[in-house]
mmCIF file of C-alpha atoms and ligand atoms in Angstrom:
data_model
loop_
_atom_site.group_PDB
_atom_site.id
_atom_site.type_symbol
_atom_site.label_atom_id
_atom_site.label_comp_id
_atom_site.label_asym_id
_atom_site.label_seq_id
_atom_site.Cartn_x
_atom_site.Cartn_y
_atom_site.Cartn_z
ATOM 1 C CA MET A 1 2.050 1.325 2.271
ATOM 2 C CA ARG A 2 2.562 2.809 -1.146
ATOM 3 C CA ILE A 3 -0.124 3.047 -3.805
ATOM 4 C CA LEU A 4 0.164 3.814 -7.531
ATOM 5 C CA VAL A 5 -2.735 5.814 -9.001
ATOM 6 C CA VAL A 6 -2.961 5.875 -12.821
ATOM 7 C CA GLU A 7 -5.692 8.349 -13.813
ATOM 8 C CA ASP A 8 -5.747 10.997 -16.543
ATOM 9 C CA ASP A 9 -8.608 12.989 -14.983
ATOM 10 C CA ALA A 10 -6.458 15.390 -12.935
ATOM 11 C CA ALA A 11 -9.181 16.321 -10.443
ATOM 12 C CA LEU A 12 -9.975 12.662 -9.774
ATOM 13 C CA GLY A 13 -6.297 11.638 -9.568
ATOM 14 C CA ASP A 14 -5.464 14.472 -7.160
ATOM 15 C CA GLY A 15 -8.578 13.758 -5.092
ATOM 16 C CA LEU A 16 -7.596 10.089 -4.785
ATOM 17 C CA ALA A 17 -4.013 10.984 -3.862
ATOM 18 C CA ARG A 18 -5.168 13.462 -1.217
ATOM 19 C CA ALA A 19 -7.661 11.012 0.305
ATOM 20 C CA LEU A 20 -5.132 8.162 0.371
ATOM 21 C CA ARG A 21 -2.417 10.366 1.914
ATOM 22 C CA ALA A 22 -4.922 11.430 4.588
ATOM 23 C CA GLN A 23 -5.128 7.685 5.427
ATOM 24 C CA ASN A 24 -1.296 7.550 5.723
ATOM 25 C CA PHE A 25 -0.596 5.906 2.354
ATOM 26 C CA ALA A 26 2.359 7.017 0.223
ATOM 27 C CA VAL A 27 0.963 7.794 -3.258
ATOM 28 C CA ASP A 28 2.471 8.224 -6.720
ATOM 29 C CA VAL A 29 0.203 9.506 -9.505
ATOM 30 C CA ALA A 30 0.683 8.845 -13.236
ATOM 31 C CA THR A 31 -1.555 10.677 -15.716
ATOM 32 C CA ASP A 32 -1.078 8.506 -18.817
ATOM 33 C CA GLY A 33 -0.678 4.810 -19.625
ATOM 34 C CA GLU A 34 3.005 4.939 -20.563
ATOM 35 C CA ASP A 35 4.056 6.675 -17.371
ATOM 36 C CA GLY A 36 1.835 4.364 -15.324
ATOM 37 C CA ALA A 37 3.196 1.237 -17.030
ATOM 38 C CA HIS A 38 6.767 2.383 -16.374
ATOM 39 C CA LEU A 39 6.195 3.168 -12.685
ATOM 40 C CA GLY A 40 4.406 -0.143 -12.115
ATOM 41 C CA GLU A 41 7.290 -2.034 -13.711
ATOM 42 C CA THR A 42 10.155 -0.233 -11.998
ATOM 43 C CA GLU A 43 8.876 0.752 -8.525
ATOM 44 C CA ARG A 44 7.416 -1.307 -5.699
ATOM 45 C CA TYR A 45 3.798 -0.677 -4.715
ATOM 46 C CA ASP A 46 1.417 -2.411 -2.344
ATOM 47 C CA ALA A 47 -1.456 -1.888 -4.801
ATOM 48 C CA ALA A 48 -2.487 0.132 -7.868
ATOM 49 C CA VAL A 49 -5.643 2.018 -8.851
ATOM 50 C CA LEU A 50 -5.762 1.859 -12.649
ATOM 51 C CA ASP A 51 -8.138 3.755 -14.900
ATOM 52 C CA ILE A 52 -9.037 1.882 -18.110
ATOM 53 C CA GLY A 53 -9.526 4.872 -20.435
ATOM 54 C CA LEU A 54 -6.034 6.442 -20.554
ATOM 55 C CA PRO A 55 -4.012 8.406 -23.123
ATOM 56 C CA LYS A 56 -0.957 6.782 -24.799
ATOM 57 C CA ARG A 57 -1.751 3.252 -23.553
ATOM 58 C CA ASP A 58 -5.090 1.993 -22.219
ATOM 59 C CA GLY A 59 -5.372 0.470 -18.768
ATOM 60 C CA ILE A 60 -5.953 -3.085 -20.058
ATOM 61 C CA ALA A 61 -2.661 -2.963 -21.997
ATOM 62 C CA VAL A 62 -0.878 -1.497 -18.964
ATOM 63 C CA LEU A 63 -2.187 -4.310 -16.760
ATOM 64 C CA ARG A 64 -1.274 -7.028 -19.282
ATOM 65 C CA GLY A 65 2.241 -5.565 -19.423
ATOM 66 C CA TRP A 66 2.633 -5.658 -15.634
ATOM 67 C CA ARG A 67 1.409 -9.255 -15.393
ATOM 68 C CA ALA A 68 3.601 -10.340 -18.312
ATOM 69 C CA ALA A 69 6.553 -8.790 -16.469
ATOM 70 C CA GLY A 70 5.649 -10.759 -13.340
ATOM 71 C CA ARG A 71 4.404 -7.811 -11.294
ATOM 72 C CA ASP A 72 1.925 -9.346 -8.852
ATOM 73 C CA LEU A 73 0.669 -6.234 -7.049
ATOM 74 C CA PRO A 74 -3.108 -6.096 -6.426
ATOM 75 C CA VAL A 75 -4.816 -3.938 -9.059
ATOM 76 C CA LEU A 76 -8.159 -2.150 -8.706
ATOM 77 C CA ILE A 77 -9.446 -0.995 -12.101
ATOM 78 C CA LEU A 78 -11.733 2.007 -12.651
ATOM 79 C CA THR A 79 -14.346 1.508 -15.362
ATOM 80 C CA ALA A 80 -17.050 3.566 -17.010
ATOM 81 C CA ARG A 81 -20.630 3.174 -15.816
ATOM 82 C CA ASP A 82 -21.707 0.980 -18.749
ATOM 83 C CA GLY A 83 -18.334 -0.721 -19.043
ATOM 84 C CA TRP A 84 -19.230 -4.362 -18.361
ATOM 85 C CA SER A 85 -16.946 -5.496 -21.175
ATOM 86 C CA GLU A 86 -14.110 -3.408 -19.668
ATOM 87 C CA LYS A 87 -14.612 -5.280 -16.400
ATOM 88 C CA VAL A 88 -14.446 -8.665 -18.141
ATOM 89 C CA GLU A 89 -11.351 -7.625 -20.110
ATOM 90 C CA GLY A 90 -9.843 -6.225 -16.911
ATOM 91 C CA PHE A 91 -10.256 -9.484 -15.011
ATOM 92 C CA LYS A 92 -8.893 -11.440 -17.986
ATOM 93 C CA ALA A 93 -5.856 -9.157 -17.946
ATOM 94 C CA GLY A 94 -5.261 -9.816 -14.242
ATOM 95 C CA ALA A 95 -7.327 -7.246 -12.297
ATOM 96 C CA ASP A 96 -8.197 -8.096 -8.681
ATOM 97 C CA ASP A 97 -11.147 -5.779 -8.198
ATOM 98 C CA TYR A 98 -13.007 -2.963 -9.966
ATOM 99 C CA LEU A 99 -14.999 0.171 -9.241
ATOM 100 C CA THR A 100 -17.429 1.852 -11.607
ATOM 101 C CA LYS A 101 -17.251 5.640 -12.005
ATOM 102 C CA PRO A 102 -18.527 7.679 -10.274
ATOM 103 C CA PHE A 103 -17.564 6.192 -6.911
ATOM 104 C CA ARG A 104 -17.016 7.300 -3.340
ATOM 105 C CA ILE A 105 -13.355 7.706 -2.417
ATOM 106 C CA GLU A 106 -14.078 6.018 0.931
ATOM 107 C CA GLU A 107 -14.943 2.890 -1.039
ATOM 108 C CA VAL A 108 -11.605 2.989 -2.886
ATOM 109 C CA VAL A 109 -9.785 3.176 0.467
ATOM 110 C CA MET A 110 -11.707 0.214 1.904
ATOM 111 C CA ARG A 111 -11.230 -1.909 -1.218
ATOM 112 C CA LEU A 112 -7.493 -1.122 -1.362
ATOM 113 C CA ARG A 113 -7.016 -2.052 2.277
ATOM 114 C CA ALA A 114 -8.834 -5.356 1.667
ATOM 115 C CA LEU A 115 -6.664 -6.065 -1.401
ATOM 116 C CA VAL A 116 -3.417 -5.294 0.447
ATOM 117 C CA ARG A 117 -4.456 -7.376 3.462
ATOM 118 C CA ARG A 118 -5.418 -10.396 1.356
ATOM 119 C CA ALA A 119 -2.265 -10.111 -0.775
ATOM 120 C CA ALA A 120 -0.295 -10.308 2.497
ATOM 121 C CA GLY A 121 -2.151 -13.532 3.341
ATOM 122 C CA HIS A 122 -4.533 -12.251 6.022
ATOM 123 C CA ALA A 123 -8.123 -13.450 5.741
ATOM 124 C CA SER A 124 -9.057 -11.625 8.929
ATOM 125 C CA ALA A 125 -8.827 -7.842 9.266
ATOM 126 C CA ARG A 126 -7.298 -8.085 12.755
ATOM 127 C CA VAL A 127 -3.568 -8.809 12.896
ATOM 128 C CA VAL A 128 -1.946 -9.318 16.301
ATOM 129 C CA CYS A 129 1.691 -9.391 17.419
ATOM 130 C CA GLY A 130 2.191 -9.539 21.190
ATOM 131 C CA PRO A 131 0.618 -6.412 22.759
ATOM 132 C CA LEU A 132 0.150 -4.829 19.342
ATOM 133 C CA ALA A 133 -3.023 -5.170 17.247
ATOM 134 C CA PHE A 134 -3.640 -3.791 13.753
ATOM 135 C CA ASP A 135 -7.076 -3.476 12.169
ATOM 136 C CA ALA A 136 -6.010 -3.837 8.540
ATOM 137 C CA GLN A 137 -9.466 -2.794 7.330
ATOM 138 C CA LEU A 138 -9.687 0.428 9.361
ATOM 139 C CA GLY A 139 -5.945 1.109 9.377
ATOM 140 C CA THR A 140 -5.838 1.547 13.172
ATOM 141 C CA PHE A 141 -3.326 0.253 15.734
ATOM 142 C CA GLU A 142 -3.812 -0.640 19.376
ATOM 143 C CA LEU A 143 -1.147 -1.189 22.024
ATOM 144 C CA ASP A 144 -2.320 -3.114 25.096
ATOM 145 C CA GLY A 145 -5.892 -2.456 23.967
ATOM 146 C CA LEU A 146 -5.464 1.330 23.741
ATOM 147 C CA PRO A 147 -5.391 3.383 20.524
ATOM 148 C CA LEU A 148 -1.824 4.008 19.319
ATOM 149 C CA LYS A 149 -1.174 7.369 17.675
ATOM 150 C CA LEU A 150 1.348 7.287 14.844
ATOM 151 C CA THR A 151 2.691 9.746 12.277
ATOM 152 C CA ALA A 152 2.187 8.843 8.595
ATOM 153 C CA PHE A 153 5.761 7.548 8.258
ATOM 154 C CA GLU A 154 5.530 5.537 11.480
ATOM 155 C CA TRP A 155 2.238 4.049 10.259
ATOM 156 C CA ARG A 156 3.744 3.099 6.890
ATOM 157 C CA VAL A 157 6.678 1.293 8.511
ATOM 158 C CA LEU A 158 4.668 -0.421 11.241
ATOM 159 C CA SER A 159 1.866 -1.567 8.906
ATOM 160 C CA GLN A 160 4.458 -3.215 6.615
ATOM 161 C CA LEU A 161 6.118 -4.970 9.540
ATOM 162 C CA MET A 162 2.745 -5.946 10.992
ATOM 163 C CA LEU A 163 1.346 -7.480 7.783
ATOM 164 C CA ARG A 164 4.571 -9.505 7.518
ATOM 165 C CA ARG A 165 5.052 -10.085 11.246
ATOM 166 C CA GLU A 166 7.650 -12.675 12.338
ATOM 167 C CA VAL A 167 9.274 -12.366 8.898
ATOM 168 C CA VAL A 168 12.330 -10.246 8.039
ATOM 169 C CA VAL A 169 11.312 -7.259 5.907
ATOM 170 C CA GLU A 170 14.302 -6.224 3.812
ATOM 171 C CA ARG A 171 15.425 -2.654 4.425
ATOM 172 C CA ALA A 172 15.389 -1.761 0.700
ATOM 173 C CA ASP A 173 11.870 -3.147 0.344
ATOM 174 C CA LEU A 174 10.711 -1.157 3.359
ATOM 175 C CA ILE A 175 12.193 2.068 1.946
ATOM 176 C CA GLU A 176 10.408 1.520 -1.385
ATOM 177 C CA ARG A 177 7.059 1.053 0.325
ATOM 178 C CA VAL A 178 7.373 4.010 2.700
ATOM 179 C CA TYR A 179 8.503 6.875 0.445
ATOM 180 C CA GLU A 180 6.827 8.461 -2.549
ATOM 181 C CA GLY A 181 8.684 8.425 -5.862
ATOM 182 C CA ASP A 182 9.869 12.033 -5.676
ATOM 183 C CA ALA A 183 10.883 11.880 -1.979
ATOM 184 C CA ASP A 184 14.441 12.778 -1.006
ATOM 185 C CA VAL A 185 15.371 9.789 1.157
ATOM 186 C CA ASP A 186 18.056 10.284 3.779
ATOM 187 C CA SER A 187 20.219 7.171 4.161
ATOM 188 C CA ASN A 188 19.342 6.646 7.849
ATOM 189 C CA SER A 189 15.751 7.888 7.868
ATOM 190 C CA ILE A 190 14.247 4.396 8.226
ATOM 191 C CA GLU A 191 16.435 3.891 11.317
ATOM 192 C CA VAL A 192 15.116 7.163 12.739
ATOM 193 C CA ILE A 193 11.496 6.089 12.181
ATOM 194 C CA VAL A 194 12.156 2.653 13.705
ATOM 195 C CA GLY A 195 13.787 4.355 16.707
ATOM 196 C CA ARG A 196 10.695 6.490 17.249
ATOM 197 C CA LEU A 197 8.449 3.411 16.899
ATOM 198 C CA ARG A 198 10.509 1.532 19.506
ATOM 199 C CA ARG A 199 10.006 4.384 21.956
ATOM 200 C CA LYS A 200 6.244 4.164 21.375
ATOM 201 C CA ILE A 201 5.705 0.396 21.353
ATOM 202 C CA GLY A 202 8.660 -0.922 23.349
ATOM 203 C CA ALA A 203 12.198 -1.776 22.281
ATOM 204 C CA THR A 204 11.833 -5.567 21.984
ATOM 205 C CA LEU A 205 9.055 -5.795 19.383
ATOM 206 C CA ILE A 206 11.107 -4.612 16.400
ATOM 207 C CA GLU A 207 14.242 -6.683 15.922
ATOM 208 C CA THR A 208 17.082 -5.363 13.744
ATOM 209 C CA VAL A 209 18.438 -8.128 11.506
ATOM 210 C CA ARG A 210 21.934 -6.929 10.655
ATOM 211 C CA GLY A 211 22.613 -6.460 6.964
ATOM 212 C CA ARG A 212 19.027 -7.329 6.028
ATOM 213 C CA GLY A 213 16.268 -5.337 7.676
ATOM 214 C CA TYR A 214 13.699 -5.575 10.421
ATOM 215 C CA ARG A 215 11.401 -8.152 11.926
ATOM 216 C CA LEU A 216 8.361 -7.470 14.061
ATOM 217 C CA THR A 217 8.261 -10.276 16.607
ATOM 218 C CA ALA A 218 6.480 -11.258 19.798
ATOM 219 C CA ASP A 219 9.475 -13.519 20.709
ATOM 220 C CA GLY A 220 10.915 -11.286 23.406
ATOM 221 C CA TRP A 221 7.549 -10.261 24.750
ATOM 222 C CA THR A 222 5.802 -11.874 27.692
HETATM 223 CA CA1 CA B 1 -9.772 8.258 -18.094
#
């Protein structure tokens, strides 16, 4: 999963990025409204954390721009302590959730996971596919009831496939949601990650759909 953080307070932005990466998310950080607006319009993210008070373009204008351009990613806005009117304006502009500063980073992580899960159409936190179970609220996987250890890249790929299980996830879409904006992406690196996942979870669960992408399926599993 890939998250966009738009925050001009460098310490806060870096802290958020570090905490989200520690939870396996890919993170891009923008430090002003113009840069944030551009990234949100041109790159694919699973969710965005958007500060309202930003240089060059404020967060409300950024959000209106994304929604006007048809970008439907879940957006969590960050507002000032006494910013009730910012919250109202934020929701009017298309925000999905808000947090008031100061906040605990753990709360951002939990809210983002809930937003991503609901945007993928899962009311329940537990997503199951054959022997594989994903707790979308804790970010943990189980295989046959036992904890499954994954690298950050493996987690990013498998969580995408899991949230959209039984559906083909296009290869280009998967690449966009696995790598950070400044990553140097090798042309076959997704295949390498999928190969490693198959060795961990069994070869039949991830189906290659030629010319399109991958599908996580319990079809071949009994
Ligand atoms: Ca700010």
